[in-house]
Short mmCIF file of C-alpha atoms and ligand atoms in Angstrom, two decimals:
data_model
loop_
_atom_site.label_atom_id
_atom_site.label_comp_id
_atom_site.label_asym_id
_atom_site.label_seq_id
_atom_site.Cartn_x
_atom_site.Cartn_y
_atom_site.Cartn_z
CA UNK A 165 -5.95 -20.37 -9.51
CA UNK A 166 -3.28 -20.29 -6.57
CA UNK A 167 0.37 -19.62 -7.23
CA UNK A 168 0.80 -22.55 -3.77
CA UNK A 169 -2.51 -23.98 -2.68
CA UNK A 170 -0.88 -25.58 0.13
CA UNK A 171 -0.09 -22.26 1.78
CA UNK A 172 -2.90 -20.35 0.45
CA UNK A 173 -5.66 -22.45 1.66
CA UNK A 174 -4.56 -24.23 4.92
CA UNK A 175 -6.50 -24.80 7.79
CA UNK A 176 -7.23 -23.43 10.75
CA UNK A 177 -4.91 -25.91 12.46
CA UNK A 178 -2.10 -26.19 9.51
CA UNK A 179 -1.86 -22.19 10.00
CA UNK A 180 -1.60 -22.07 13.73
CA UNK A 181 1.18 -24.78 13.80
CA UNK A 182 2.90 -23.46 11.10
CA UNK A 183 2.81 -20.03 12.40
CA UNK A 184 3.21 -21.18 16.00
CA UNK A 185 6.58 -22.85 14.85
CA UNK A 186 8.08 -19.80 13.12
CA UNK A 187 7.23 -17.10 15.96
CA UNK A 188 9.32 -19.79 17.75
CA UNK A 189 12.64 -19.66 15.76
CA UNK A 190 12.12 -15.85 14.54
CA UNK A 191 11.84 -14.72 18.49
CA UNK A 192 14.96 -17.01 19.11
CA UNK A 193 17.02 -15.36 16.35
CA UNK A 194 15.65 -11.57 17.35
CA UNK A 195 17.06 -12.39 20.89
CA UNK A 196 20.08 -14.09 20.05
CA UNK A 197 21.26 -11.66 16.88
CA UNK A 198 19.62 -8.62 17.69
CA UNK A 199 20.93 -6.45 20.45
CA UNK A 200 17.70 -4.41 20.03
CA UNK A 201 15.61 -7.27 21.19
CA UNK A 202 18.06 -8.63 23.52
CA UNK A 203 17.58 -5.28 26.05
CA UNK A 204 13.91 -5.57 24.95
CA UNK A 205 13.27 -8.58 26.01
CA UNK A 206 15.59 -8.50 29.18
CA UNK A 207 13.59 -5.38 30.46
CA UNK A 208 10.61 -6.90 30.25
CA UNK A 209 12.10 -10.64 31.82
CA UNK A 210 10.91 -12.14 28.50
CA UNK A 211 12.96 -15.12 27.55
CA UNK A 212 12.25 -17.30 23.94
CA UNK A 213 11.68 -20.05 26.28
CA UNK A 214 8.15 -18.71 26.77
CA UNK A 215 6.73 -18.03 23.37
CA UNK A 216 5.59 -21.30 22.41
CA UNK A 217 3.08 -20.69 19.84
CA UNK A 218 1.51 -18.08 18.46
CA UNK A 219 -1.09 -16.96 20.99
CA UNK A 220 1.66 -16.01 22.72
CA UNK A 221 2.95 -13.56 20.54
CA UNK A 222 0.92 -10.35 22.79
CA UNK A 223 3.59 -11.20 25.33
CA UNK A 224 6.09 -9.36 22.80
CA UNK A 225 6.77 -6.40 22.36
CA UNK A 226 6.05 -3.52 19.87
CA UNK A 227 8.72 -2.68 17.25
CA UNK A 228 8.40 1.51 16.04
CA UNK A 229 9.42 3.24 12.90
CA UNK A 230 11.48 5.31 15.69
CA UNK A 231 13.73 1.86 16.67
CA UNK A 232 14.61 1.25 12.56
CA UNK A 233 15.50 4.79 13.05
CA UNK A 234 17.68 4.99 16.17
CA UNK A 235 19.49 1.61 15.07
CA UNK A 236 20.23 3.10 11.27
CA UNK A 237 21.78 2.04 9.44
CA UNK A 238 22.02 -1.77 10.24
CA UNK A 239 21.56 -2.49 13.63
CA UNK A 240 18.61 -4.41 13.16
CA UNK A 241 20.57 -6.87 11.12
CA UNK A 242 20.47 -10.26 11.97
CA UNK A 243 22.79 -11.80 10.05
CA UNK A 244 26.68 -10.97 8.88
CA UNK A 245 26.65 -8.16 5.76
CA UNK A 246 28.15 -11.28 4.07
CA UNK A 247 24.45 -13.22 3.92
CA UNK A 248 23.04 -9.59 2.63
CA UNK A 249 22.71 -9.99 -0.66
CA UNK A 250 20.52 -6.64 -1.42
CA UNK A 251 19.58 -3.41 0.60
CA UNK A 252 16.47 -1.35 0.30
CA UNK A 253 15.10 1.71 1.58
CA UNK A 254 11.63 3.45 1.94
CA UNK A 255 11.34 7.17 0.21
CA UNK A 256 11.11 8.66 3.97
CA UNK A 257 10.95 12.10 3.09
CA UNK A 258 11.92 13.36 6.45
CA UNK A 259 14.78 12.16 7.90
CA UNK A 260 17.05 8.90 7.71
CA UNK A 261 15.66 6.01 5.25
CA UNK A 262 14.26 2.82 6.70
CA UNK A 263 16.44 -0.20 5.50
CA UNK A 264 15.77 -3.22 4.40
CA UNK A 265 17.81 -6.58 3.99
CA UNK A 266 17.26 -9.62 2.26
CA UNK A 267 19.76 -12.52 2.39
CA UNK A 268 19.27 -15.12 -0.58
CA UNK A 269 16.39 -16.76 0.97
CA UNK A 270 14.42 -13.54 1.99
CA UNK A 271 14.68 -12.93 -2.26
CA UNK A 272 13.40 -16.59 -2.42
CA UNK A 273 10.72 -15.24 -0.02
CA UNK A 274 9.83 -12.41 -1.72
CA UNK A 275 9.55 -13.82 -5.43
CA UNK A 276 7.25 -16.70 -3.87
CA UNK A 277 4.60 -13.82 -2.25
CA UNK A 278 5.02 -11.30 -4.84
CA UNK A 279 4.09 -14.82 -7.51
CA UNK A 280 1.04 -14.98 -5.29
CA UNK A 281 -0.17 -11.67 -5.31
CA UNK A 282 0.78 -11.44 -9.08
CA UNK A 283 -1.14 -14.92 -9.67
CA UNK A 284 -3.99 -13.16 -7.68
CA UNK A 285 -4.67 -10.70 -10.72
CA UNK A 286 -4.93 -13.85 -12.94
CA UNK A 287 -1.00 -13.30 -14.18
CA UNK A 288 0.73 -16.58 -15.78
CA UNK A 289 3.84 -17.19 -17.23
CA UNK A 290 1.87 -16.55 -20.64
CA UNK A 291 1.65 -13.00 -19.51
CA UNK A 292 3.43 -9.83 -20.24
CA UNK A 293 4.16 -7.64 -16.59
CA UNK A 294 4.75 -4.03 -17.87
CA UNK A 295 6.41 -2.80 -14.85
CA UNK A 296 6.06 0.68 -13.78
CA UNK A 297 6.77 0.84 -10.29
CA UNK A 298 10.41 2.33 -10.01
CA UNK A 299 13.44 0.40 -10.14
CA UNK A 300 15.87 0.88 -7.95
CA UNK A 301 16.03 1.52 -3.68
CA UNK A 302 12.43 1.47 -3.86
CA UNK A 303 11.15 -1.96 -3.23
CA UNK A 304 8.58 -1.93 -5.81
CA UNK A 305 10.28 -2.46 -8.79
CA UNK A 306 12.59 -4.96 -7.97
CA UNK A 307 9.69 -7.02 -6.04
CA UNK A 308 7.38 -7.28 -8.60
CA UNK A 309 10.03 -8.23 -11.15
CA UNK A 310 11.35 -10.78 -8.54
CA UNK A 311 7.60 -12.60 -8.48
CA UNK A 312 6.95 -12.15 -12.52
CA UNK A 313 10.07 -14.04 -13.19
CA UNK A 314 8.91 -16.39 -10.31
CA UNK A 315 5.95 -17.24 -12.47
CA UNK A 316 7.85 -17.20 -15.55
CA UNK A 317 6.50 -14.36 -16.83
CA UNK A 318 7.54 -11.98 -19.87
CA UNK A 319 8.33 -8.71 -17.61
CA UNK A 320 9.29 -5.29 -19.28
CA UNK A 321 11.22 -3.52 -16.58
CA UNK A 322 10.21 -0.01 -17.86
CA UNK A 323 10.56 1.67 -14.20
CA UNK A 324 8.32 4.98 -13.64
CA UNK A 325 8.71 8.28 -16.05
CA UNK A 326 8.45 8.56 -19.76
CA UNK A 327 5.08 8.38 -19.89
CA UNK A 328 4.49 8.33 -24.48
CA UNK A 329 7.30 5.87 -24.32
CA UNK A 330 5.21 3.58 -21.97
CA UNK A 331 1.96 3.92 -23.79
CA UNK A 332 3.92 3.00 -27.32
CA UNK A 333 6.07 0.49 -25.76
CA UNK A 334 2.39 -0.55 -23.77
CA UNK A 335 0.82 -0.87 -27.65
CA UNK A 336 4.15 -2.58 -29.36
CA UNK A 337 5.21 -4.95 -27.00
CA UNK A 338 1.19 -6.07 -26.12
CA UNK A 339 1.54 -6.20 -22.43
CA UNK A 340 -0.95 -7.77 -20.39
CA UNK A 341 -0.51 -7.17 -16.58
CA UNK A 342 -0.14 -3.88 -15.73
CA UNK A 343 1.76 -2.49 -12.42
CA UNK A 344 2.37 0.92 -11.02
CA UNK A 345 0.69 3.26 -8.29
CA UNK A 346 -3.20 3.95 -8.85
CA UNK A 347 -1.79 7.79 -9.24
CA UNK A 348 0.47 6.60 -12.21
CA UNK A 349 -2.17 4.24 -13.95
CA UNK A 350 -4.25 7.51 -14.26
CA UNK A 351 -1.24 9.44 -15.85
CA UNK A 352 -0.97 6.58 -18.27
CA UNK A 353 -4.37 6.55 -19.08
CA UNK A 354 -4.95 10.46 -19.88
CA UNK A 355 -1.52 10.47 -21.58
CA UNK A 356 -2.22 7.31 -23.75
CA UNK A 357 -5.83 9.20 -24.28
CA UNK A 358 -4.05 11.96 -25.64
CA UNK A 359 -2.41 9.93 -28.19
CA UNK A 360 -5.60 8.90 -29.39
CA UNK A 361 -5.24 5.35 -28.08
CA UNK A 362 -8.05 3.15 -26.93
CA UNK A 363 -7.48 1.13 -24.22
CA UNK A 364 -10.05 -1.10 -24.01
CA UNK A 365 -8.44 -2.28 -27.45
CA UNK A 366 -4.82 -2.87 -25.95
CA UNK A 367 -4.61 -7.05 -24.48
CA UNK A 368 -3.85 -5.00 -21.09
CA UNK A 369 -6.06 -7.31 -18.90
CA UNK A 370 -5.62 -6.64 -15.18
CA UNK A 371 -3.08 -4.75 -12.75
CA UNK A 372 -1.55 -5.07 -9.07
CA UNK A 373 -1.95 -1.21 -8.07
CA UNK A 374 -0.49 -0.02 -4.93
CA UNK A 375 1.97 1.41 -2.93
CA UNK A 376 -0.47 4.25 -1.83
CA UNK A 377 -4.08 4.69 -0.45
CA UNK A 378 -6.74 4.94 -3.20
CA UNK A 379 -10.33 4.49 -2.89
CA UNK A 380 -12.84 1.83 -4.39
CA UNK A 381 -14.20 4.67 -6.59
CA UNK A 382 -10.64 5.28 -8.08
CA UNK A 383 -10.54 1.85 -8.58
CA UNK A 384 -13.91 1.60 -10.41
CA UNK A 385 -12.64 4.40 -12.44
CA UNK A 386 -9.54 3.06 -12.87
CA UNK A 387 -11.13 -0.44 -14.25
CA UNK A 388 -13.45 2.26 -16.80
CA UNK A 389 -10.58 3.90 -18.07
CA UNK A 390 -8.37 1.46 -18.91
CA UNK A 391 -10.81 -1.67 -19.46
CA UNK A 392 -8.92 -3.35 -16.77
CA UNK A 393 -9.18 -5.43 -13.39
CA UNK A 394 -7.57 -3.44 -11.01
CA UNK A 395 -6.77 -5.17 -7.94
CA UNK A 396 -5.09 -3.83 -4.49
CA UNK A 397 -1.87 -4.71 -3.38
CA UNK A 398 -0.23 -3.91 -0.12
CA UNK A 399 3.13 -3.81 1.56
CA UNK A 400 5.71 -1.74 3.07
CA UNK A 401 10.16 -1.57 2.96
CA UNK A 402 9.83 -2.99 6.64
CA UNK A 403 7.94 -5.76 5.97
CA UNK A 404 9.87 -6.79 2.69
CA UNK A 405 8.15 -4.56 -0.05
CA UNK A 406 5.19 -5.69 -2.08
CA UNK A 407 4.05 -8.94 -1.62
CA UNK A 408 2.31 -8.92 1.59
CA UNK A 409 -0.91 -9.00 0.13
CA UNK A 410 -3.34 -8.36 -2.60
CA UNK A 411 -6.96 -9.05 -3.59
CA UNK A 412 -8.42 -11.77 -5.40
CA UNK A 413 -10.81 -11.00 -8.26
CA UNK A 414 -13.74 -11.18 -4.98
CA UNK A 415 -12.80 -8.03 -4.37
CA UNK A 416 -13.42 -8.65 -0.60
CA UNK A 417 -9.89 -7.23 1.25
CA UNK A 418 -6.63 -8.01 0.61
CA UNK A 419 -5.84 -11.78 1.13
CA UNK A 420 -2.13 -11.33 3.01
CA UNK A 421 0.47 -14.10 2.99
CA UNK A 422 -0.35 -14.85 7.20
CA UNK A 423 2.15 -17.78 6.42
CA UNK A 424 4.85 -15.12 6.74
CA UNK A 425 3.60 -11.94 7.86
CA UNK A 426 1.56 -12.13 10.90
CA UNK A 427 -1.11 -9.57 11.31
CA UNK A 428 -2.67 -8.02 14.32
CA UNK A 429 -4.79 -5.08 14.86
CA UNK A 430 -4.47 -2.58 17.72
CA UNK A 431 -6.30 0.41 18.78
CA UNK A 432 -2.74 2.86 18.59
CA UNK A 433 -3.50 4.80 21.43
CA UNK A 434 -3.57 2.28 23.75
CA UNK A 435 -1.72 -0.70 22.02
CA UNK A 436 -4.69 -3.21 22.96
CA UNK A 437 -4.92 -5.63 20.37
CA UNK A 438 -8.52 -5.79 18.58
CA UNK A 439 -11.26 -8.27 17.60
CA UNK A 440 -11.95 -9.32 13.57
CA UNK A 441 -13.90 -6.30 12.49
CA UNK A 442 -12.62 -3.51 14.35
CA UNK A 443 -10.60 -0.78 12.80
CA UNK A 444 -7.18 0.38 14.43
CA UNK A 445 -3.30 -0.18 13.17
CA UNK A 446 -1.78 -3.03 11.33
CA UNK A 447 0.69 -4.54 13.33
CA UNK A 448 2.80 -7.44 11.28
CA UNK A 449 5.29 -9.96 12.66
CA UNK A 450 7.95 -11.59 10.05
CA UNK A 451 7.44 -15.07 10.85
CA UNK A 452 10.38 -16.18 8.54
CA UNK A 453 12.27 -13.46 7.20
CA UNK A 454 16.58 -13.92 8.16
CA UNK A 455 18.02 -10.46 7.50
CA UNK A 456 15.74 -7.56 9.15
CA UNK A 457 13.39 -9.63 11.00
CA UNK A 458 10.52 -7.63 13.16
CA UNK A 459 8.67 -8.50 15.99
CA UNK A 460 4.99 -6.63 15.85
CA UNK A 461 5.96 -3.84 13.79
CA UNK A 462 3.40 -1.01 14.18
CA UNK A 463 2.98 0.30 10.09
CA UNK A 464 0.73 2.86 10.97
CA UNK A 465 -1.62 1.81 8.63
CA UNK A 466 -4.98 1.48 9.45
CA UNK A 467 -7.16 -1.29 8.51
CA UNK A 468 -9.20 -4.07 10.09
CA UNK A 469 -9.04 -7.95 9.50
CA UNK A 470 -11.77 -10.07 7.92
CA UNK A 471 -11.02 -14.45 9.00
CA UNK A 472 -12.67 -17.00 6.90
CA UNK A 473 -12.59 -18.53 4.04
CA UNK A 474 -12.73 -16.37 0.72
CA UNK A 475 -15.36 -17.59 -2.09
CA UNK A 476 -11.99 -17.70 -4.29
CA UNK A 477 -11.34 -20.52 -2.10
CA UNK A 478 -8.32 -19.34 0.26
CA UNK A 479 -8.06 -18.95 3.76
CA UNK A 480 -5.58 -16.63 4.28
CA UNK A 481 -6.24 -13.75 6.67
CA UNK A 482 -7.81 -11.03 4.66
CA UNK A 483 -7.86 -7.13 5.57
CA UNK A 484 -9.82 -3.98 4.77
CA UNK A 485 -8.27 -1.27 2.27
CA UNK A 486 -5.98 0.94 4.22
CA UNK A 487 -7.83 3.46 5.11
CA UNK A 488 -5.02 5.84 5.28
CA UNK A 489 -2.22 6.39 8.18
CA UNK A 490 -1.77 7.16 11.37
CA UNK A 491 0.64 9.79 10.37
CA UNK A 492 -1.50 11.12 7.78
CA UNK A 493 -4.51 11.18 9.39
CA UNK A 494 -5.34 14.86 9.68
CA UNK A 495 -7.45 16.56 12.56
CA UNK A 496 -9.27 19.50 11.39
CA UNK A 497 -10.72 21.54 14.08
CA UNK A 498 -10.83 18.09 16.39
CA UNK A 499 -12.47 15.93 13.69
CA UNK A 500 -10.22 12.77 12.22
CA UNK A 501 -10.15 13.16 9.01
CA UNK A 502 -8.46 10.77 6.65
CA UNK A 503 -7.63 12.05 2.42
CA UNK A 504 -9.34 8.78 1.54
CA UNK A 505 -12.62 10.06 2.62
CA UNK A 506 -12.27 12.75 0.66
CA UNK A 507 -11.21 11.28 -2.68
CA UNK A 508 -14.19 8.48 -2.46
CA UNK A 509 -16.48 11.78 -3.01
CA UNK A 510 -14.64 13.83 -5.91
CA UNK A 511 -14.11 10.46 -7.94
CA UNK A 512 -18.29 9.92 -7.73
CA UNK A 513 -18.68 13.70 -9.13
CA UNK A 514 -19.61 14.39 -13.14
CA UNK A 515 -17.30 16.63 -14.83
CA UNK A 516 -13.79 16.15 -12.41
CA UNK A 517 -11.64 14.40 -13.00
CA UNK A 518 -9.54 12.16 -10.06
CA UNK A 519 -7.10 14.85 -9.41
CA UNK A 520 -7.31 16.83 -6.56
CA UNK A 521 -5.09 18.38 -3.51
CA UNK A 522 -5.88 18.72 -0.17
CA UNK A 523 -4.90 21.97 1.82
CA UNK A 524 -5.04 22.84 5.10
CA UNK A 525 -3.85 26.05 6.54
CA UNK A 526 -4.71 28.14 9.66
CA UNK A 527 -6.83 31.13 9.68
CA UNK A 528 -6.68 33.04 12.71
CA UNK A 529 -7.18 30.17 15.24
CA UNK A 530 -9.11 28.49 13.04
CA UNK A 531 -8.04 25.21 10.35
CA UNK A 532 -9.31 25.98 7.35
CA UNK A 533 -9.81 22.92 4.55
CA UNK A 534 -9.89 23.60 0.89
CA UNK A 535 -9.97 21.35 -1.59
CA UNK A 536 -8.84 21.77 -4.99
CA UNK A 537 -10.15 19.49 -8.08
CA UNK A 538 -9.77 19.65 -11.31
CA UNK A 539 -12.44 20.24 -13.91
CA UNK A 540 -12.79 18.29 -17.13
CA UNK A 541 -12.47 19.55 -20.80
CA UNK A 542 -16.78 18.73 -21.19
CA UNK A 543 -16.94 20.98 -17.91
CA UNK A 544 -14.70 24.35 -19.04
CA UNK A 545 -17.01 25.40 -21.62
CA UNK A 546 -20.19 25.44 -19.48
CA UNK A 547 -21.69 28.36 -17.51
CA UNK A 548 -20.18 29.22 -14.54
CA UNK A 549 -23.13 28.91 -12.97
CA UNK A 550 -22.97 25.54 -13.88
CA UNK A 551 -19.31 25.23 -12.12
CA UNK A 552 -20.65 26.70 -9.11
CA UNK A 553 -23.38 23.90 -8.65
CA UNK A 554 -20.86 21.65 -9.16
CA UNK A 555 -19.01 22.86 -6.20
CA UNK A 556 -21.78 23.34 -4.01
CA UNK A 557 -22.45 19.42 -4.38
CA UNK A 558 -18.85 18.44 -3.88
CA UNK A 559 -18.79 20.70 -1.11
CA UNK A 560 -22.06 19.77 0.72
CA UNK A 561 -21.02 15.86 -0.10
CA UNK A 562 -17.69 16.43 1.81
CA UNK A 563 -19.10 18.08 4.36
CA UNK A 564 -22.10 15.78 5.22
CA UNK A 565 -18.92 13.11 5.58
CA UNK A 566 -16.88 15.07 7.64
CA UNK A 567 -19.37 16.94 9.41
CA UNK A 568 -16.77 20.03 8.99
CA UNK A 569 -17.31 22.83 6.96
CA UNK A 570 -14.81 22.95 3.84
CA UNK A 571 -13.67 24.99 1.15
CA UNK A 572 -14.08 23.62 -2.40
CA UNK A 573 -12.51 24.65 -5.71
CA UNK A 574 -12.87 23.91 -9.38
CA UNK A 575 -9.69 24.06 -11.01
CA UNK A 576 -8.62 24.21 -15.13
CA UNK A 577 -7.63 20.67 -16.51
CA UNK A 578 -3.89 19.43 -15.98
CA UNK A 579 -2.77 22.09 -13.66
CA UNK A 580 -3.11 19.49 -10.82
CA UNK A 581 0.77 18.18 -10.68
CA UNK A 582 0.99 14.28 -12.20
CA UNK A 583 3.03 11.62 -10.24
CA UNK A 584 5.10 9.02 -11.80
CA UNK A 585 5.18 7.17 -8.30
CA UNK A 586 3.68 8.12 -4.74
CA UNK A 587 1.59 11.19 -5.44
CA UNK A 588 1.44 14.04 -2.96
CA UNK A 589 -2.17 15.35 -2.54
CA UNK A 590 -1.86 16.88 1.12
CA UNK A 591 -0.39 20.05 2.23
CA UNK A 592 -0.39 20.82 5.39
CA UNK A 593 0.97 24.44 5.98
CA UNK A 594 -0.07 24.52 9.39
CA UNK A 595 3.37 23.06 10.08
CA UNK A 596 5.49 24.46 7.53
P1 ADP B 43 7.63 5.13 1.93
O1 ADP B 43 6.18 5.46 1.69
O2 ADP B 43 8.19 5.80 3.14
O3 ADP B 43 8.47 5.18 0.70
P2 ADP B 43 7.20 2.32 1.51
O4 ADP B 43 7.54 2.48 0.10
O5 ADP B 43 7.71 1.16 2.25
O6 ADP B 43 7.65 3.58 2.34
O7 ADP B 43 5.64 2.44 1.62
C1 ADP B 43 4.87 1.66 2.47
C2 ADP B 43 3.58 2.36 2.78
O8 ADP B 43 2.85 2.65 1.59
C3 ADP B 43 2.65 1.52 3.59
O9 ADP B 43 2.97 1.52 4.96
C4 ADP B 43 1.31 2.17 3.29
O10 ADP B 43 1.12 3.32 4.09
C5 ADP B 43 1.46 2.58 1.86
N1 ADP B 43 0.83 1.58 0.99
C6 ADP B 43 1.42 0.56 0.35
N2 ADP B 43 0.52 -0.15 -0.35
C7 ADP B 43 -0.68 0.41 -0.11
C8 ADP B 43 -2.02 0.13 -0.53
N3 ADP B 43 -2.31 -0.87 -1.35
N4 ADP B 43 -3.00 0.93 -0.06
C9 ADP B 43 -2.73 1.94 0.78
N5 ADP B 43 -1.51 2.27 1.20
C10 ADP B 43 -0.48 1.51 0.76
ZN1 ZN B 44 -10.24 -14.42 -2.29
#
């Protein structure tokens, strides 16, 4: 079932003249509203006049993290404060938050993707969203409340934290859909575990996990655990929050909503955009969106594209999992090295369990990698020749990946911090 077939499964054509038509207005408004774009576009002698559809959009240029930055707090507002009707930020640990606006319609906007991608895990307004991504500058609470009560679902803004109180309110209340980070649905389920609950036995059904980078094996692990469909969604504060995209129960890449977020790939070195297939940086364009419109905003995520039409019958432009980010891609002794890789091999091993950190420090002249995981309860009790073997696998696993040599470590259950909402599994302290 689609939440709009109309949009959802359009053709070829339909998309290119619908898209074609909003790069039109949304590079008009940039231009005429945003001083930003105005210099941009006078530097390079680029005038609306000659975008006229949506081929044309590599004559445009990039938009940076660094320009939300520089422009903080609302220069790239396109409209009066008095159409901004709500504000949101990203975490952005280091230095000034990235804002976002939203007049009335960009809400309108939002609850209709965000019904989508909540319609793509099966939810109707039968359902019951427990919501445990955080409520409140963070865009993912608000956005997936916005698109439950789009569909007319029953949604239990319960925010992140207090985990027991979840799990009981979880059990009493019987919710269906379930939606948090990957890292928190694991909390949940060794918490709710603890308290001798069964999940498989709860009406939980399927959730919309995101908001981080997690592996297929987390997922499959994830799905095990909690006797769930757990399906990937995608999006980012620039953009407009969750609600870009999310999978369909094919599993084959996140199906984005290309009616209003444009994607490109580029190799980010060179800013040459890529064929289908290839791997490099998302790059979106907000065909529609009034209040913080962006033209080719680089996320740093990388990912590839997959066209064609999905055997869940929609066309929309589908993409890989992000396979991490640009700025979190980590280069250990001149090898690329992204966390993902690593977690797809500790979730496969017997006797961890999916926690782990990631540090990197310098020894000498040289980057050392170690990587910490935690042991399961079965595991403690055996030999510790036993634990050794299991190291040895993880770490000749990881290091036929990587094709660098790394350190790994068994660690005693729980000591591995939990996260209610983005975890942190890297540390760097080469830079610190
Ligand atoms: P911040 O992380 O600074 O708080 P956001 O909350 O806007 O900012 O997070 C957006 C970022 O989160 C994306 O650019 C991406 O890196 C990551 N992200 C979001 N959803 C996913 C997902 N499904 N898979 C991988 N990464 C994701
Ligand atoms: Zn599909």
């Amino acid at each position: 079932m689609m939440w709009n077939n109309e949009r959802e499964a359009l053709t070829d054509s339909g998309k290119k003249a619908l898209q074609s038509e909003a790069l039109k207005g949304l590079v008009k408004r940039a231009y005429d509203k945003i001083p930003f774009y105005t210099e941009k576009f006078d530097e390079l002698g680029l005038k609306p006049a000659h975008i006229s559809s949506i081929e044309d959009i590599v004559k445009l240029p990039f938009t940076n993290k660094t320009d939300l930055r520089d422009n903080y707090p609302f220069g790239m507002f396109a409209v009066p404060m008095s159409e901004v009707v709500e504000t949101h930020t990203s975490s952005g640990t280091t230095g000034k938050p990235v804002i976002g606006g939203y007049t009335k319609k960009d809400i309108d906007l939002w609850s209709e993707v965000m019904a989508r991608c909540l319609t793509l895990s099966g939810t109707t307004s039968s359902d019951v969203v427990h919501n445990a991504y955080g409520y409140g500058l963070f865009t993912g609470g608000l956005g997936v409340h916005y698109g439950a009560r789009r569909i007319g679902a029953t949604v239990i803004p319960v925010s992140g934290g207090n985990t027991k109180r979840q799990v009981m309110i979880m059990q009493d209340f019987g919710s269906t859909i379930l939606t948090c980070t990957p890292s928190y649905t694991l909390y949940l389920a060794e918490v709710g575990e603890e308290m001798g609950i069964d999940f498989k036995r709860l009406p939980l059904r399927a959730g919309n996990f995101g908001a981080e980078p997690w592996s297929n094996n987390m997922r499959i692990e994830i799905e095990n655990r909690l006797g769930l469909l757990a399906l990937d969604i995608y999006g980012l504060t620039e953009i407009i929050g969750p609600g870009v995209g999310n999978e369909c129960e094919q599993k084959t890449g996140v199906h984005l909503c290309d009616d209003h977020f444009y994607p490109e790939i580029i190799n980010p070195d060179t800013g040459e955009v890529l064929p289908p297939g290839e791997v490099g940086e998302l790059v979106i364009t907000t065909l529609t969106k009034e209040a913080t419109p962006l033209i080719r905003y680089r996320t740093r995520d990388i990912t590839a594209l997959k066209p064609g039409k999905c055997a869940c019958g929609r066309t929309s432009m589908r993409m890989e999992r992000i396979m991490g980010r640009t700025d979190d891609m980590l280069i250990i002794r001149g090898v690329n090295v992204f966390p993902s890789q690593i977690e797809e091999v500790l979730v496969r091993i017997e006797g961890t369990e999916p926690h782990y950190r990631i540090v990197i420090d310098r020894v000498g002249s040289l980057d050392v990698l170690e990587v910490l995981v935690e042991m399961n309860e079965k595991m403690i009790s055996d030999e510790i020749k036993e634990l050794e073997q299991v190291e040895l696998k993880i770490k000749s696993e990881i290091e036929s990946l990587l094709g660098i040599k790394v350190g790994v470590k068994l660690v005693e259950p729980k000591t591995i911090t939990r996260s209610e909402g983005k975890a942190k599994r890297v540390f760097d302290k080469r830079t610190l």
